[in-house]
Coordinates of C-alpha atoms in Angstrom, one line a residue:
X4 CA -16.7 4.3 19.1
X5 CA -19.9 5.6 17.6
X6 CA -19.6 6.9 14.2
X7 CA -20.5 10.6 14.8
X8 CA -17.3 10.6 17.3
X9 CA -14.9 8.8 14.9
X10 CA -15.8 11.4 12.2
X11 CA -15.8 14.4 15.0
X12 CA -11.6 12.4 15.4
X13 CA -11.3 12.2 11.8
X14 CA -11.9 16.1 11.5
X15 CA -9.9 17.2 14.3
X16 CA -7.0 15.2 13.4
X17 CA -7.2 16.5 9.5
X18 CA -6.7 19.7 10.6
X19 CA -3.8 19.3 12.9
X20 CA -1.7 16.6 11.4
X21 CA -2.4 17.9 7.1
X22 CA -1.2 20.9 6.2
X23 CA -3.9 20.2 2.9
X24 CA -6.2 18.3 4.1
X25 CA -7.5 15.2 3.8
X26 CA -11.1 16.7 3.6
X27 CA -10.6 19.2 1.6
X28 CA -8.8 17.3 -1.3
X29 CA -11.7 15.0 -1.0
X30 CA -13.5 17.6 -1.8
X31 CA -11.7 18.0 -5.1
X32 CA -11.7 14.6 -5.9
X33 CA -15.9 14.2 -6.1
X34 CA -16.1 17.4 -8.1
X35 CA -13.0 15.9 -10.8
X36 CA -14.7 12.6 -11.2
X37 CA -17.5 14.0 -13.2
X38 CA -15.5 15.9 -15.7
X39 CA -14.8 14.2 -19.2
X40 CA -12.2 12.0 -19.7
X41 CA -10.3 14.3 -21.8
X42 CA -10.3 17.1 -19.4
X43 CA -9.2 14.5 -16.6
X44 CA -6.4 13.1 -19.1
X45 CA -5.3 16.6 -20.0
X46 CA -5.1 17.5 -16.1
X47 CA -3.1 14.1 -15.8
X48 CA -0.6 14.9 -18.5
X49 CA -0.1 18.5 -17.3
X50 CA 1.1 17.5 -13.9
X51 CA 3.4 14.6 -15.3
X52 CA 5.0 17.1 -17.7
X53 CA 5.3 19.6 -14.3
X54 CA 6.8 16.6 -12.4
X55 CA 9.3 15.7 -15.0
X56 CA 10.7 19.5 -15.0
X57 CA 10.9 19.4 -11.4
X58 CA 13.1 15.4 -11.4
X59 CA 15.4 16.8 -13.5
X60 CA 16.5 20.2 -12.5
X61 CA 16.1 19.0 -8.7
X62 CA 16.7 15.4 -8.3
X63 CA 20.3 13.8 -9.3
X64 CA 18.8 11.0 -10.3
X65 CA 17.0 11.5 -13.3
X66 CA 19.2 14.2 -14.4
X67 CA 21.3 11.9 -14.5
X68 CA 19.1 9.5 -16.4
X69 CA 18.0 11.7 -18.9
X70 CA 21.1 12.9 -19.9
X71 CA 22.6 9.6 -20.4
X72 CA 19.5 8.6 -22.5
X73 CA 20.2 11.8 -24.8
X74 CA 16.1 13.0 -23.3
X75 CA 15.1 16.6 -21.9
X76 CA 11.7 17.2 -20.7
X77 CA 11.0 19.7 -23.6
X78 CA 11.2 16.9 -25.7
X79 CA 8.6 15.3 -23.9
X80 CA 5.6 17.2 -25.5
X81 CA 3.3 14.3 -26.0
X82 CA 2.0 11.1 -24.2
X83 CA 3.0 9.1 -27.0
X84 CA 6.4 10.8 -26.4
X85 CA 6.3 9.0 -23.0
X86 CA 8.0 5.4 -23.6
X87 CA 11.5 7.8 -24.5
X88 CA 11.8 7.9 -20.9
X89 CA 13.4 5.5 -19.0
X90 CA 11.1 2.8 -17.0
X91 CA 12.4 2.8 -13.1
X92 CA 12.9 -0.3 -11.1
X93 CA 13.2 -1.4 -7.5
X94 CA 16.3 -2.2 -8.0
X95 CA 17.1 1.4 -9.3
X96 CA 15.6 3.1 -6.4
X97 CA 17.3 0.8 -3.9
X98 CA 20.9 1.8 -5.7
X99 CA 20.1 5.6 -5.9
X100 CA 19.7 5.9 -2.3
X101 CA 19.1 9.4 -1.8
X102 CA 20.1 10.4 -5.5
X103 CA 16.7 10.3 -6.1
X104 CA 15.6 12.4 -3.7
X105 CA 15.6 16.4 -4.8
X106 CA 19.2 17.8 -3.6
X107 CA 17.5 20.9 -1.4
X108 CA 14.5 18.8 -0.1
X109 CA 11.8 20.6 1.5
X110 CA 10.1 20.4 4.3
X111 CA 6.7 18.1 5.5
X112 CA 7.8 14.3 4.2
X113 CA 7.4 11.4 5.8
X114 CA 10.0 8.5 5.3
X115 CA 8.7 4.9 4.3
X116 CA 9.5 1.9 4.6
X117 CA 8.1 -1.2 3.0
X118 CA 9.4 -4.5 1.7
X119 CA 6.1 -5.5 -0.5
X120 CA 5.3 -9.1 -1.5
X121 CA 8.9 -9.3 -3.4
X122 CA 11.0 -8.8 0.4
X123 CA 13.0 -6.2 -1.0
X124 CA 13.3 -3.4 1.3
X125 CA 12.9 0.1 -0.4
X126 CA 13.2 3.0 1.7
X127 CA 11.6 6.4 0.4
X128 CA 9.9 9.9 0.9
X129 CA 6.4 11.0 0.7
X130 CA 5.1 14.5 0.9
X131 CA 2.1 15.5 3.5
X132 CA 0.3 16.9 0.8
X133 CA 1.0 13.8 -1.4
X134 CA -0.4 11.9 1.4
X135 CA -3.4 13.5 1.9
X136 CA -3.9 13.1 -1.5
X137 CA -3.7 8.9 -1.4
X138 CA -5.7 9.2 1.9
X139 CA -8.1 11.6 -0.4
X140 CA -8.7 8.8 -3.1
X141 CA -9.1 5.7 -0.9
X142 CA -11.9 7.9 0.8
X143 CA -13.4 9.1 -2.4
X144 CA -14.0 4.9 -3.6
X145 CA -15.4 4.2 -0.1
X146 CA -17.4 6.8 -0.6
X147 CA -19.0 5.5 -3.8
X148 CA -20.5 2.7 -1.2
X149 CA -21.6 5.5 1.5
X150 CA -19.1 5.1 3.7
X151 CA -17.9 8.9 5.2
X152 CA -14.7 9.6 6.6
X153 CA -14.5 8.3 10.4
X154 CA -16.8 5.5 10.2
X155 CA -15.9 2.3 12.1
X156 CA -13.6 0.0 9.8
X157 CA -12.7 -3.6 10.6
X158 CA -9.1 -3.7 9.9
X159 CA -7.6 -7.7 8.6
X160 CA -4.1 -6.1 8.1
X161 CA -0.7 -7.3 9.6
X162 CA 0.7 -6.2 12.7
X163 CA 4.7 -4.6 13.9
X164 CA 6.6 -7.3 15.4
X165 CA 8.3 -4.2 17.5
X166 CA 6.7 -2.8 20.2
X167 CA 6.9 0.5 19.8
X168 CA 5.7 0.9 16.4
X169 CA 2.8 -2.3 17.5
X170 CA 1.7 0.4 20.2
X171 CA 1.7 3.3 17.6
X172 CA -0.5 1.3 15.4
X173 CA -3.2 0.3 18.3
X174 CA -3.3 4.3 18.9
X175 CA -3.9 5.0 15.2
X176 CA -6.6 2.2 15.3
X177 CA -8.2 4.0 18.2
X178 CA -7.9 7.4 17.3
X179 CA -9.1 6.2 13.2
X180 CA -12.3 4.2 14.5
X181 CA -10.4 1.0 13.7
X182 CA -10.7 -2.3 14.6
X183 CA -8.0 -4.7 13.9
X184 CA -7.8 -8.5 13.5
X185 CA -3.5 -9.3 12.7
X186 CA -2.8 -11.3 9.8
X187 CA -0.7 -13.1 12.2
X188 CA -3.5 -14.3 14.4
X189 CA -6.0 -15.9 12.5
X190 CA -6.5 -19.1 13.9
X191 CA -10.1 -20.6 14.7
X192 CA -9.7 -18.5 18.2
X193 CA -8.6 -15.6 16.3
X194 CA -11.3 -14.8 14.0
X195 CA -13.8 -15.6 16.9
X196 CA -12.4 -13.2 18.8
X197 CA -12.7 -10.6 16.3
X198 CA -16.0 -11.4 15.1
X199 CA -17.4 -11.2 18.7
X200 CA -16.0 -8.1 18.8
X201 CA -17.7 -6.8 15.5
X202 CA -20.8 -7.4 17.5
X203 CA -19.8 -4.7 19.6
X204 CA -18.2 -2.3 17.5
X205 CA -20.8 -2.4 14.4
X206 CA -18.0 -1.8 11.4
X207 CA -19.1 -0.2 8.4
X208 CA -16.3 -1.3 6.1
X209 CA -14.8 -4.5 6.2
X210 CA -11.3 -3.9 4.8
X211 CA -7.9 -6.1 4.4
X212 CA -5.6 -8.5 2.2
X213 CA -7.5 -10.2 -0.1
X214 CA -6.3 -13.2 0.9
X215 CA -6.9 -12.6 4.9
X216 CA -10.5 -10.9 4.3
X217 CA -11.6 -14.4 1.9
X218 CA -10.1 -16.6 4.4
X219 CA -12.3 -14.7 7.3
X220 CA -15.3 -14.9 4.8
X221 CA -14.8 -18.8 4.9
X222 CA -14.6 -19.0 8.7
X223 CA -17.8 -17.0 8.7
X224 CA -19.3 -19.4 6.3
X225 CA -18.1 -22.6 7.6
X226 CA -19.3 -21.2 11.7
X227 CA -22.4 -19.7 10.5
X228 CA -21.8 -16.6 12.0
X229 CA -22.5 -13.7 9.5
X230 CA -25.7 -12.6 11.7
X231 CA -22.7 -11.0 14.0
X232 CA -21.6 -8.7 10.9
X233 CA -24.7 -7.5 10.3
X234 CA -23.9 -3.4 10.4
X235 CA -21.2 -4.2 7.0
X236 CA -22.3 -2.1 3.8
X237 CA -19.1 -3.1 1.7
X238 CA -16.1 -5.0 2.2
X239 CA -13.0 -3.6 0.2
X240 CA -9.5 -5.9 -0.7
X241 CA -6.5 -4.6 -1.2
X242 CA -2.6 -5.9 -1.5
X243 CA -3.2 -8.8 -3.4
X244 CA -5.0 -10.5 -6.9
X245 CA -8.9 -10.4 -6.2
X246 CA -10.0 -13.9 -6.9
X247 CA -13.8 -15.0 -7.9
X248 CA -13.5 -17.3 -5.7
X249 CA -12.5 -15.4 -2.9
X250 CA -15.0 -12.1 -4.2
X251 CA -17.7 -15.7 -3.9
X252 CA -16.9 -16.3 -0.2
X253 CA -16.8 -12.7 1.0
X254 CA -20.0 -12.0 -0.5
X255 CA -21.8 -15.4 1.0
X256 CA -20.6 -14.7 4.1
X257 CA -21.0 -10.7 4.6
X258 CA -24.2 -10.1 2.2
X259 CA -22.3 -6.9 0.7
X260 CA -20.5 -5.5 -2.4
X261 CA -17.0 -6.4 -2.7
X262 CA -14.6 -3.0 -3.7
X263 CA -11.5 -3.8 -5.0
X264 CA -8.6 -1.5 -4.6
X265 CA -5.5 -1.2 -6.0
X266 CA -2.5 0.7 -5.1
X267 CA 1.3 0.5 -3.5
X268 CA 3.1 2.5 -1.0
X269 CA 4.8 4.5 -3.4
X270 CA 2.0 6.5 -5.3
X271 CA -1.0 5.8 -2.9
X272 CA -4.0 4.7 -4.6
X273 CA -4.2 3.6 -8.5
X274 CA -7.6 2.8 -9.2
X275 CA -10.8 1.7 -7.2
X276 CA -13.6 -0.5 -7.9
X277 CA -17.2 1.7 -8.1
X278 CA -20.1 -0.4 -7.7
X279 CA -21.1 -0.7 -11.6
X280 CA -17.8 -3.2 -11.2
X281 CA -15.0 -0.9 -12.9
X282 CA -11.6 -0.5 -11.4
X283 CA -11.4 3.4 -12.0
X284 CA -8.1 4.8 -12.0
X285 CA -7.1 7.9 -9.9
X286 CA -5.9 10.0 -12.6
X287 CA -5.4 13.2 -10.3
X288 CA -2.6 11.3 -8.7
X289 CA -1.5 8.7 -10.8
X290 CA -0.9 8.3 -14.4
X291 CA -0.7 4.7 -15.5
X292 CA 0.6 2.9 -18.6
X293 CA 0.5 -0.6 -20.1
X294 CA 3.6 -1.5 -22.0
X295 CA 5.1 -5.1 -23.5
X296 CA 8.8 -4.9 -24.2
X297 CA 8.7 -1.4 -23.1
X298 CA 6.7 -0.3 -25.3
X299 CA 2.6 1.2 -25.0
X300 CA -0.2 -2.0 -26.0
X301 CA -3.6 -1.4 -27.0
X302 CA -6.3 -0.3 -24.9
X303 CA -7.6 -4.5 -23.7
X304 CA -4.6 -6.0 -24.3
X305 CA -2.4 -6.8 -21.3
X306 CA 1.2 -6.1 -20.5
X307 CA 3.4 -4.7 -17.6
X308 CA 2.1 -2.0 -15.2
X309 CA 4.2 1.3 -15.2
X310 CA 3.2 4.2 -13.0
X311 CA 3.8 7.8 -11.8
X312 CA 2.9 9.2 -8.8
X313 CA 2.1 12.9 -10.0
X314 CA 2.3 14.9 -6.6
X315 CA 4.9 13.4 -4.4
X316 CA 8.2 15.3 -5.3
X317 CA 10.0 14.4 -2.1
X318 CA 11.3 10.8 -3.9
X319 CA 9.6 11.4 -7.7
X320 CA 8.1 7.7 -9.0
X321 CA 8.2 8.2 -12.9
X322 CA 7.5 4.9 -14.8
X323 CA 7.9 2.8 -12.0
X324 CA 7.7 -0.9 -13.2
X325 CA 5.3 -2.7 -9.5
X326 CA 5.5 -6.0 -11.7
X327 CA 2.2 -6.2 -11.8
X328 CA 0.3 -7.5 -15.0
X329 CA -2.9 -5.5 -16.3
X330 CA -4.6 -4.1 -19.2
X331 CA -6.3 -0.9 -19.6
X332 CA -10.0 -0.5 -20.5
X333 CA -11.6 0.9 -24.0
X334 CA -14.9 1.8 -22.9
X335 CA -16.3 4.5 -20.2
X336 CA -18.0 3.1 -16.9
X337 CA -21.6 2.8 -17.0
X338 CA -21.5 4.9 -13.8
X339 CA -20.8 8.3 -15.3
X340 CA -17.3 8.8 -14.3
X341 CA -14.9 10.2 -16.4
X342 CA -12.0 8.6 -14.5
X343 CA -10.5 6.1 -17.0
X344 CA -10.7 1.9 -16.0
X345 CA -8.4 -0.7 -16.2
X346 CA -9.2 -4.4 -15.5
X347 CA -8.5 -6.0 -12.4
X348 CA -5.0 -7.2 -12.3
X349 CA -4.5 -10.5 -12.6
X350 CA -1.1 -11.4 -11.6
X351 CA 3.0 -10.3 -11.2
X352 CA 5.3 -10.4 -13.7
X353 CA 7.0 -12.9 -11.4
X354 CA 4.2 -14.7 -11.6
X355 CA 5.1 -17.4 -14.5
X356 CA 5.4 -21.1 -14.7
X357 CA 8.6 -21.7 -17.3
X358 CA 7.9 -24.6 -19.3
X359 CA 10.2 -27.4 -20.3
X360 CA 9.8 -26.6 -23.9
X361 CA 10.5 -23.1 -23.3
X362 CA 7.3 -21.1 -22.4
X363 CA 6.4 -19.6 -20.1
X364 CA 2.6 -19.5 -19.1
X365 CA 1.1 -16.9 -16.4
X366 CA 0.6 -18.2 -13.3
X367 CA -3.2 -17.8 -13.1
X368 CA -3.4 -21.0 -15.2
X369 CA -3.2 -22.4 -11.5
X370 CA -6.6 -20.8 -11.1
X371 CA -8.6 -22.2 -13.7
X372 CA -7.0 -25.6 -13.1
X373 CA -8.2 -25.5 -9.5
X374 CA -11.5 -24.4 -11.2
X375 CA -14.6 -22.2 -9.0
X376 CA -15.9 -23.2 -5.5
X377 CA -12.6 -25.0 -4.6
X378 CA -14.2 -24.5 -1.1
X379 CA -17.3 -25.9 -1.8
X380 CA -16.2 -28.6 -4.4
X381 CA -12.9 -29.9 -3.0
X382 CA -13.1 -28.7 0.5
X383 CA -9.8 -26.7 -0.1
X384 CA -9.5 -23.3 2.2
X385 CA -6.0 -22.4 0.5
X386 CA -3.6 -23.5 -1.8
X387 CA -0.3 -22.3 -3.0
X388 CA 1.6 -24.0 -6.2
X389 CA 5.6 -24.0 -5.8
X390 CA 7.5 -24.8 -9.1
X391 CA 10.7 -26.8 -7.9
X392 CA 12.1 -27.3 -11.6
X393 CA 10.8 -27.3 -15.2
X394 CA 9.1 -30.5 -14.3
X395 CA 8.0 -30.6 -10.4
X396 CA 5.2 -28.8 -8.9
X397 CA 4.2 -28.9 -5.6
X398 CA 0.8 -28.3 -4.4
X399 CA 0.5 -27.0 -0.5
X400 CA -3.4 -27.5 0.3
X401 CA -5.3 -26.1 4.0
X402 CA -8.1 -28.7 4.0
X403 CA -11.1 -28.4 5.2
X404 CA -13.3 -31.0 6.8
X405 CA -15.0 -31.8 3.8
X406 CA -11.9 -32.0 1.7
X407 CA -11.5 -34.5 -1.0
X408 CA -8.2 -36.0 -2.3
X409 CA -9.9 -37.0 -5.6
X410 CA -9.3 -33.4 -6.5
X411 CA -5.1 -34.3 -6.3
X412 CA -5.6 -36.1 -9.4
X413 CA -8.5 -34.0 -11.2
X414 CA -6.1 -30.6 -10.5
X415 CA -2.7 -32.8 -11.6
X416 CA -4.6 -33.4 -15.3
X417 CA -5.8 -30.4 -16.0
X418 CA -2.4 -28.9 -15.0
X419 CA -0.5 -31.7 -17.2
X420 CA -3.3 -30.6 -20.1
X421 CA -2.1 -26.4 -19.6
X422 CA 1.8 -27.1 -19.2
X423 CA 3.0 -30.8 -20.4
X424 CA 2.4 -33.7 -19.7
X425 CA 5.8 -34.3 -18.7
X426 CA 4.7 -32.8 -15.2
X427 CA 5.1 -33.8 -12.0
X428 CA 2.6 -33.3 -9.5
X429 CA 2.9 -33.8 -5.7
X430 CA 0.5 -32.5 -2.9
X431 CA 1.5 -31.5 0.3
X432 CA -1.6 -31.1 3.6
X433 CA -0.7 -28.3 5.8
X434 CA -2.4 -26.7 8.7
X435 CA -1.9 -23.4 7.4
X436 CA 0.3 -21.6 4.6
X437 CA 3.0 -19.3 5.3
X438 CA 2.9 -15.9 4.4
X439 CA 5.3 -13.2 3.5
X440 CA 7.2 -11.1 6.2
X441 CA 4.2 -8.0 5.7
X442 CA 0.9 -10.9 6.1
X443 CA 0.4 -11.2 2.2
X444 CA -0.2 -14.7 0.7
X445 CA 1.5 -15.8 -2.2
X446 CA 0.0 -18.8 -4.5
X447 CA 2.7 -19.6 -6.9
X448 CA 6.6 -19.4 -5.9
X449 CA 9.1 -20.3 -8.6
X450 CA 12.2 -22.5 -7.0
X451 CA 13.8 -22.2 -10.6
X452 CA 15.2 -19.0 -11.2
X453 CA 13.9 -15.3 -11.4
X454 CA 10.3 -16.4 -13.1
X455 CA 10.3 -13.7 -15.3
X456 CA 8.4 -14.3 -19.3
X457 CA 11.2 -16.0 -21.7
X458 CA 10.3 -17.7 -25.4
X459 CA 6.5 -17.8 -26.8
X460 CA 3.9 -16.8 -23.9
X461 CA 1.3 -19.2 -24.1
X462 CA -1.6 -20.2 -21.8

């Protein structure tokens, strides 16, 4: 579809299916980011004190949960007031049901469903006008890259098993300017396929799981075909941990910036990479915080991920833990924005290697163990890292045809050297790794319990 028709769709399809539009809270959104931080912050904290009014006069659950923690929202007069609150769970929402919905709901939400990397299903609400807001900020960081609403996309995402909602997905595709290579279907055949068709259909934005859009880059690479991708102007990753070696094989292969986003299905869009290389946060929607043991760190240092989605009242999100680990940033973008940064994250809270003397160590250490280039200096296209017990690792590899097994020992040292030596280190060639039921790659599964941070954090 040429790009003037996709847009002329985009338009059309705003104004029928948004009661706000998309559009017009786009709009919005490039006027906001160029006020100062403090006005943004202000604007921020205004609608999280509005939203916490609204939970607990209308929604069960958090009266409820304020009352029981002795906390009414007038009390609430500060930020720094914030961490009296208390944080919400997936397991919280999953036991409210519809307690934490508001007990007169009104009208124009759309239920969700999503089971995330963790395959714990979560059922909730989302406004329209919410929506349009997510939709709003996704577009406003394409944006930042040129990209206009209604430009063809090349889609790496998964796929409904069902057919129904499968055939309601190829209609959005067609009707969004989308073209879509499943998760599920990227064998050697696969990703020829698709990239034949890119020849055809000229994408603008290459966007998908990290994971899926890296592992495409490689194919690319390895084929020598990135003269069929030629029309490309950025490539954005979502749903999982950007690594430098993955950002390394998208950018070899596609000859573009690399935007990484980050967001969930419950408050749309967090923050979005601009192209000075900050992760800006979408303060208009979101409100983020940083805590360790519950309670706020310093701007730099890292900790757990809370957040609030500010506008969706249909199933309110206030301190919602993702498990995600990330730090906010001290110091403004050299772009101009006033939208606050945090750095990229850089793992799950679930995401740690326990120890046998009683650490427990992130699970990145996996990362620098492996070390850069692992495509181009073992001849590894994936690997994930399963922790059987305190002592037994094993190491699931995809080779390539250049792999070499001297890396099995290099990889076991430096890991013995990070976690004891005590460790036992096996490796396992497969022809590809599984992936969660929604198409995300995990790299480190713990066999030994819930992996959660217990004793002295090292690494």
């Amino acid at each position: 579809m040429r790009t003037e028709v996709g847009q002329l769709l985009f338009r059309l399809g705003d104004r029928l299916n948004n009661p706000v539009g998309i559009l017009s809270v786009l709009d919005q959104l490039q006027y906001s980011q160029w006020l100062p931080e403090h006005e943004l912050r202000q604007l921020s904290w205004t609608r999280f004190q509005a939203l916490l009014h609204y939970a607990y006069t209308n929604v069960p659950y958090y009266r409820r949960a304020l009352d029981t923690a002795g906390i009414h929202p007038s009390d609430i007069t500060e930020p720094q007031h914030i961490s009296r609150i208390p944080i919400l769970r997936k397991a919280d929402v999953q036991a409210a049901g519809h307690s934490i919905r508001p007990a007169r709901l009104r009208r124009g939400a759309v239920p969700v469903d999503t089971s995330g990397s963790t395959g714990k299903h979560l059922s909730f609400l989302v406004e329209k006008v919410a929506r349009s807001h997510f939709l709003a900020a996704q577009l406003r960081g394409l944006s930042w890259y040129g990209i206009q609403p209604g430009e063809p996309m090349a889609r790496v995402w998964g796929v409904p098993f069902r057919l129904y909602p499968r055939l309601r997905e190829r209609v959005k595709d067609r009707i969004l300017n989308r073209l879509r290579l499943s998760v599920f279907d990227m064998d050697s055949m696969g990703m020829r396929r698709f990239i034949q068709l890119c020849r055809v259909f000229r994408p603008s934005v290459l966007y998908g799981y990290a994971s899926a859009v890296a592992r495409l880059a490689q194919f690319v690479n390895s084929e020598g075909l990135s003269d069929a991708v030629r029309s490309l102007r950025v490539a954005a990753t979502t749903s999982e941990v950007l690594y430098a070696h993955h950002r390394q094989a998208i950018h070899e292969a596609f000859a573009v910036p690399v935007a990484n986003e980050y967001g969930c299905c419950e408050v749309g869009i967090i923050a979005y990479q601009c192209p000075e290389g900050a992760l800006h946060i979408a303060v208009e929607n979101v409100l983020v915080e940083v805590v360790r043991d519950g309670q706020p760190v310093q701007p730099g240092e890292s900790g757990t991920i809370l957040v609030t989605g500010l506008l969706n009242r249909a199933t309110p999100f206030i301190r919602y833990e993702l498990g995600d680990i990330g730090a906010l940033e001290p110091n403004p973008c050299r772009c101009g924005r006033g939208l606050p940064t945090m750095s990229p994250v850089v793992g799950r809270t679930t995401d740690w290697v326990q120890t046998r003397d009683g650490q427990s160590i992130p699970a990145h250490v996996f990362m620098y163990a492996m070390g850069t280039g692992i495509a181009d200096r073992w001849g590894i296209r994936e690997y994930r890292v399963i922790q059987q017990s305190l002592d037994h690792f094993r190491v699931q590899v995809v080779p390539s045809s250049s792999y070499r097994p001297e890396v099995e020992q290099s990889f076991a040292a430096e890991l013995r050297r990070h976690i004891g030596a005590t460790a036992n280190v096996s490796f396992e060639q497969l022809n590809d790794l599984p992936k969660d039921p929604s198409g995300k790659l995990r790299y480190f599964v713990s066999e030994i319990g819930t992996g959660e941070p217990h004793g002295r954090q090292g690494g």
